[in-house]
Short mmCIF file of C-alpha atoms in Angstrom, two decimals:
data_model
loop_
_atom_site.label_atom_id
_atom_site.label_comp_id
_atom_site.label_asym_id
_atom_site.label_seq_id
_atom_site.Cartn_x
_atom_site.Cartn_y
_atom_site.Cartn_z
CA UNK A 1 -73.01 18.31 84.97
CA UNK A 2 -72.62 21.26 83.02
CA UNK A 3 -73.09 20.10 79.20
CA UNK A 4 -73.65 21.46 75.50
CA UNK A 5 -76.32 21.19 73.62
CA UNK A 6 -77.94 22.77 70.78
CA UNK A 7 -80.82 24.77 70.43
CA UNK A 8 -83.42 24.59 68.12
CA UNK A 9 -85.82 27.55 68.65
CA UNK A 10 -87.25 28.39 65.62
CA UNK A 11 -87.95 30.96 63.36
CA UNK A 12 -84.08 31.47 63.53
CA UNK A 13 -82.93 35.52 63.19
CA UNK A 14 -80.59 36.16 59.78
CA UNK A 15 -77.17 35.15 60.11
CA UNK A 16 -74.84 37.45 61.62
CA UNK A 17 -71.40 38.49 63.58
CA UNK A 18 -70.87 41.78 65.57
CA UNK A 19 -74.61 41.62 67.44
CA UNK A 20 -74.90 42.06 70.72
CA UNK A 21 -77.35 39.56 72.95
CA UNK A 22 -78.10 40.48 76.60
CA UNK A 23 -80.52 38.40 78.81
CA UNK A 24 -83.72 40.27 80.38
CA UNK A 25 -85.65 38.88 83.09
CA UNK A 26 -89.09 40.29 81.17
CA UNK A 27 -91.21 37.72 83.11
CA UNK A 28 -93.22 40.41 84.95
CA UNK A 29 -93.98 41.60 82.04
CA UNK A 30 -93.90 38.97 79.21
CA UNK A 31 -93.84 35.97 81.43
CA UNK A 32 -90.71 34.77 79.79
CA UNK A 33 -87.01 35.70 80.33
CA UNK A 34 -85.73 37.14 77.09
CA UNK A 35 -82.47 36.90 75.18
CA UNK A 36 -82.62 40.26 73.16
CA UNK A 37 -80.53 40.64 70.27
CA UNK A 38 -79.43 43.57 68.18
CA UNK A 39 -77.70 44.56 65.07
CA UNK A 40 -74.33 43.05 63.50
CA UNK A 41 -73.38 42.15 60.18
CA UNK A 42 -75.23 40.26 57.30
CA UNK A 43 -73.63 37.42 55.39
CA UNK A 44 -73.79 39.26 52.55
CA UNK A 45 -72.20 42.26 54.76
CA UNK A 46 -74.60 44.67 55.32
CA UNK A 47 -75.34 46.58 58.83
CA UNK A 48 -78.32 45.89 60.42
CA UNK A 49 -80.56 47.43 63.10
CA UNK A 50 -83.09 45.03 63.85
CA UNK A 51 -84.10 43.33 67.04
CA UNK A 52 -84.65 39.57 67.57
CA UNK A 53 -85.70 37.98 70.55
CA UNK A 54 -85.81 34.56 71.64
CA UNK A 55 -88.44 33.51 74.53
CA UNK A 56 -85.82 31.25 76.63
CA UNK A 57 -88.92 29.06 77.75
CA UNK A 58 -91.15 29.07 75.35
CA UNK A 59 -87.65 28.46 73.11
CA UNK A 60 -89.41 30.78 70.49
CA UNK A 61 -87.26 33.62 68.20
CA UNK A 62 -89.98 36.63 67.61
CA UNK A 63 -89.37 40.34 66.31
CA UNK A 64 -91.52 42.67 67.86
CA UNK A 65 -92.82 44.95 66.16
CA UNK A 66 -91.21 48.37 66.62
CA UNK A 67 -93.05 51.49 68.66
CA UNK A 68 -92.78 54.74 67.73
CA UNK A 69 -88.83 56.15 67.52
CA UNK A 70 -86.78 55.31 64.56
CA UNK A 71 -84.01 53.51 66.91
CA UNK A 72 -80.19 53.52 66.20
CA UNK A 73 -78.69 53.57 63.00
CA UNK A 74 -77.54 50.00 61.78
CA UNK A 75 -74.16 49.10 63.56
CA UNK A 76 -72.29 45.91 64.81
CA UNK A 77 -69.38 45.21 67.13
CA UNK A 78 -71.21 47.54 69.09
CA UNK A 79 -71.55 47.70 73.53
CA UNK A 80 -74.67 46.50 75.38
CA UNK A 81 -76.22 45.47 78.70
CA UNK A 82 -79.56 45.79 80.36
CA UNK A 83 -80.99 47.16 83.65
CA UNK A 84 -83.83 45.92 84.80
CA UNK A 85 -85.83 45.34 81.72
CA UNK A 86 -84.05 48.22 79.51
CA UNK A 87 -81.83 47.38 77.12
CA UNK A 88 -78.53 50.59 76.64
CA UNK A 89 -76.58 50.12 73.46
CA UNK A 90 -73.51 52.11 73.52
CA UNK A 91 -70.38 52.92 69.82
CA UNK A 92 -70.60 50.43 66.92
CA UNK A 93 -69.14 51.17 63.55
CA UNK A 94 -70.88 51.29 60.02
CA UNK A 95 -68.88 51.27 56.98
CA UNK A 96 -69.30 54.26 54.97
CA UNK A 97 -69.04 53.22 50.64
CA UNK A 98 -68.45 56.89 50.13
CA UNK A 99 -65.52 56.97 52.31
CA UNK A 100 -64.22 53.81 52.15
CA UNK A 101 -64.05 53.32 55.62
CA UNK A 102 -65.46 52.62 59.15
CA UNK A 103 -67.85 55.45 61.17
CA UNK A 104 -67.59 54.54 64.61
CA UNK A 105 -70.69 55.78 66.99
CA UNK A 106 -70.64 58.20 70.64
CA UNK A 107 -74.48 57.61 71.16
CA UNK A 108 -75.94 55.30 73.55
CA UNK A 109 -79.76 54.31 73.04
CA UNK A 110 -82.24 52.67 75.61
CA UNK A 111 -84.75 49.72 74.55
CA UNK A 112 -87.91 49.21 76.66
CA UNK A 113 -88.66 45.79 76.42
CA UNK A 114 -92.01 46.59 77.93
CA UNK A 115 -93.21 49.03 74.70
CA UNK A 116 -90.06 47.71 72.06
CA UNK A 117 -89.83 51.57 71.84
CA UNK A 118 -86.44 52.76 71.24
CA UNK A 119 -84.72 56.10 72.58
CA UNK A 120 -81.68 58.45 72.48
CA UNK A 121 -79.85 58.72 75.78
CA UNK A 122 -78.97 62.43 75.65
CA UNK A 123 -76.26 62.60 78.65
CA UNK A 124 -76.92 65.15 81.18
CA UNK A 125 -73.83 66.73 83.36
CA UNK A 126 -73.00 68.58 80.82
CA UNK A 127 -72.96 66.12 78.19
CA UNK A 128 -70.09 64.33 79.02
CA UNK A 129 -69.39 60.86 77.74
CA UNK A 130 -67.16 57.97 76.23
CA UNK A 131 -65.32 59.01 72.90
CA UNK A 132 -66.74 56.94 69.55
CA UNK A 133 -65.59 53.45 69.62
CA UNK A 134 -66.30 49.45 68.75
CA UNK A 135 -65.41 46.23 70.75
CA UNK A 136 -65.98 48.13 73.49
CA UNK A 137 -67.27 45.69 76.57
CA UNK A 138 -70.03 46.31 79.20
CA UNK A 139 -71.65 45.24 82.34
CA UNK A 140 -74.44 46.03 84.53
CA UNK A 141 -73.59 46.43 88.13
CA UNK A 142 -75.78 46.87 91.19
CA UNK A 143 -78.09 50.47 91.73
CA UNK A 144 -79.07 50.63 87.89
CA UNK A 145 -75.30 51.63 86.41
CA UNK A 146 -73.48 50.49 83.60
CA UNK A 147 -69.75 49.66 83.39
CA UNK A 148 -68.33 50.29 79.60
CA UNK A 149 -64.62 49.54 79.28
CA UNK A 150 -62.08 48.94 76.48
CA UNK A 151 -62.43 49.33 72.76
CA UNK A 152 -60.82 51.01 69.83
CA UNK A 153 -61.56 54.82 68.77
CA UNK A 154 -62.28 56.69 65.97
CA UNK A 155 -58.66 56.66 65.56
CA UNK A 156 -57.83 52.86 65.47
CA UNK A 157 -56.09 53.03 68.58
CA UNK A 158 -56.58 50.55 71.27
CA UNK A 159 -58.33 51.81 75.08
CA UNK A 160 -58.02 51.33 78.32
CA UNK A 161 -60.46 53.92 79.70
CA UNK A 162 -63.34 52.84 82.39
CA UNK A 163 -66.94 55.04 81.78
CA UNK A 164 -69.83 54.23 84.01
CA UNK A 165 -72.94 55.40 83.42
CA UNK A 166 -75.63 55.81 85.65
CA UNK A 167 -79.08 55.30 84.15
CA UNK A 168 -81.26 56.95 86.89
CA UNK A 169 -79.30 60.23 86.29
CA UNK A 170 -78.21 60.07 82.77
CA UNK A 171 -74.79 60.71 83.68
CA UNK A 172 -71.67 59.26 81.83
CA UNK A 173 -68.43 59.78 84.68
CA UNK A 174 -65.09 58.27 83.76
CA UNK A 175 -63.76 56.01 86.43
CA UNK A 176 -59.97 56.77 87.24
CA UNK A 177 -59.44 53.48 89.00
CA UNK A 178 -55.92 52.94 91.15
CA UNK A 179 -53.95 49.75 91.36
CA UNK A 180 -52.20 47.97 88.25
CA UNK A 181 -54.45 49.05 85.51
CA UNK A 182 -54.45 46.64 82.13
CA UNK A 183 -53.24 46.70 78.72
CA UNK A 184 -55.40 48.80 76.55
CA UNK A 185 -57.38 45.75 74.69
CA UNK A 186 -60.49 45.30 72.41
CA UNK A 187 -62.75 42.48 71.49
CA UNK A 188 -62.00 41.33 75.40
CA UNK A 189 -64.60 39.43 77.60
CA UNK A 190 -65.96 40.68 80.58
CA UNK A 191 -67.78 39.11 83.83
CA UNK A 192 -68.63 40.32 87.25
CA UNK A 193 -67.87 37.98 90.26
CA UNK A 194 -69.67 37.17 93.08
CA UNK A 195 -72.14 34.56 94.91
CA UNK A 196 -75.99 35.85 94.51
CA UNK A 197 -77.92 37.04 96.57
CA UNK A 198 -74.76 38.89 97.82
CA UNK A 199 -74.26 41.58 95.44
CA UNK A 200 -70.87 41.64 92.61
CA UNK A 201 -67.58 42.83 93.82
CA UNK A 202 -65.30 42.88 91.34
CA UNK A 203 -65.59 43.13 87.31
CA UNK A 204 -63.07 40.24 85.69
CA UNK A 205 -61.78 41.01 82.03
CA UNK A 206 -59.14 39.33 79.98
CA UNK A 207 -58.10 38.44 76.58
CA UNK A 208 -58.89 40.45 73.81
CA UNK A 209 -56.47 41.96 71.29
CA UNK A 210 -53.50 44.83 72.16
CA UNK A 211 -50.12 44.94 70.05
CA UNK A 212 -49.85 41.22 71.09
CA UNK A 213 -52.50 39.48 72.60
CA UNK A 214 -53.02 39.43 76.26
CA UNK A 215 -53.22 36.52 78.18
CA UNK A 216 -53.90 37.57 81.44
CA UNK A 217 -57.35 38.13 83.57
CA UNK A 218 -57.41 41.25 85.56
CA UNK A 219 -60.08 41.88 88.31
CA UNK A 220 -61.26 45.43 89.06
CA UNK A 221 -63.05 46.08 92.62
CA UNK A 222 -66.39 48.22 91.76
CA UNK A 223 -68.34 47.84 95.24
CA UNK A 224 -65.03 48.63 97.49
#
């Protein structure tokens, strides 16, 4: 029976909306599987940039203490996923008092869970790469890549672009994928399908906001 019930790890992180939390198998590492949490937005509305982690079986919140590297600049309703037991954080916003208005981020960062040492992702392939957006999704998918679609730009306008990025190459491509392609959306979920062992075959995302919003789920192959 698949049931609710609520956790009470303790120390609990700050309040916050607009994090990101992705699940890391750190076991060979840290004996535990992690759930690694980043950034977002204070209840007294301030960006942050720290890093919370809860120890799923020890059902313990901790904040490592940072290695060398400053890490990203505080953000929320920013993109993340993990491969293996790195952590890539993709866009956010800030809001800028001195313009009076939203800074949206291009930079992706990496977060070894092994050190808690943060890095910039400078894209090789001639530095090609997603433009600046939030609410942007993401999902890792089999041979270490990373599937980033959706969002809104620097412009406030809604996306429908697919980027994959492959982390053993540093290489940001943008997929042109065929068949009936969705509604540009942001603030969507996204899910790959498929029966372990046997690896994903298609990416499911649906919802999210457009000029109305969408109520439809639309599958994309990504191992055909």
């Amino acid at each position: 029976m698949i049931r609710w019930r609520k956790d009470d790890s303790q120390p609990l992180p700050a309040a916050r909306i607009g994090h990101v939390a992705v699940a890391v198998d750190a076991r060979a590492v840290w004996g535990e599987e992690l759930v690694v949490v980043h950034g977002g937005i204070s209840e007294d509305k301030r960006a942050l940039r720290d890093v919370a982690v809860l120890e799923v079986g020890g059902r313990h919140w901790i904040k490592p203490a940072p290695a060398s590297g400053a890490g990203p600049p505080a953000r929320a309703f920013h993109a993340a996923a993990a491969v293996g037991r790195v952590l890539y954080v993709f866009g956010g916003h800030v809001y800028v008092t001195e313009k009076a208005g939203l800074h949206k981020f291009d930079d992706t960062w990496t977060l070894d869970t092994d050190t808690w040492e943060w890095k910039a992702l400078e894209a090789a392939g001639g530095g090609i790469k997603p433009a600046a957006r939030d609410f942007a999704k993401m999902a890792t998918l089999p041979g270490g890549k990373i599937l980033l679609y959706g969002g809104v730009d620097a412009q406030d306008r809604r996306l429908d672009d697919t980027w994959l990025l492959d982390t053993s190459k540093r290489v940001w491509m943008e997929v042109k994928a065929g068949g009936a392609r969705p509604k540009a959306r942001t603030g969507h979920g996204i899910a790959l399908l498929g029966a372990p062992p046997a690896p994903p075959r298609d990416l499911l995302t649906g919802g999210g906001e457009e000029v109305s919003k969408p109520d439809s789920a639309v599958a994309l192959g990504v191992l055909r």
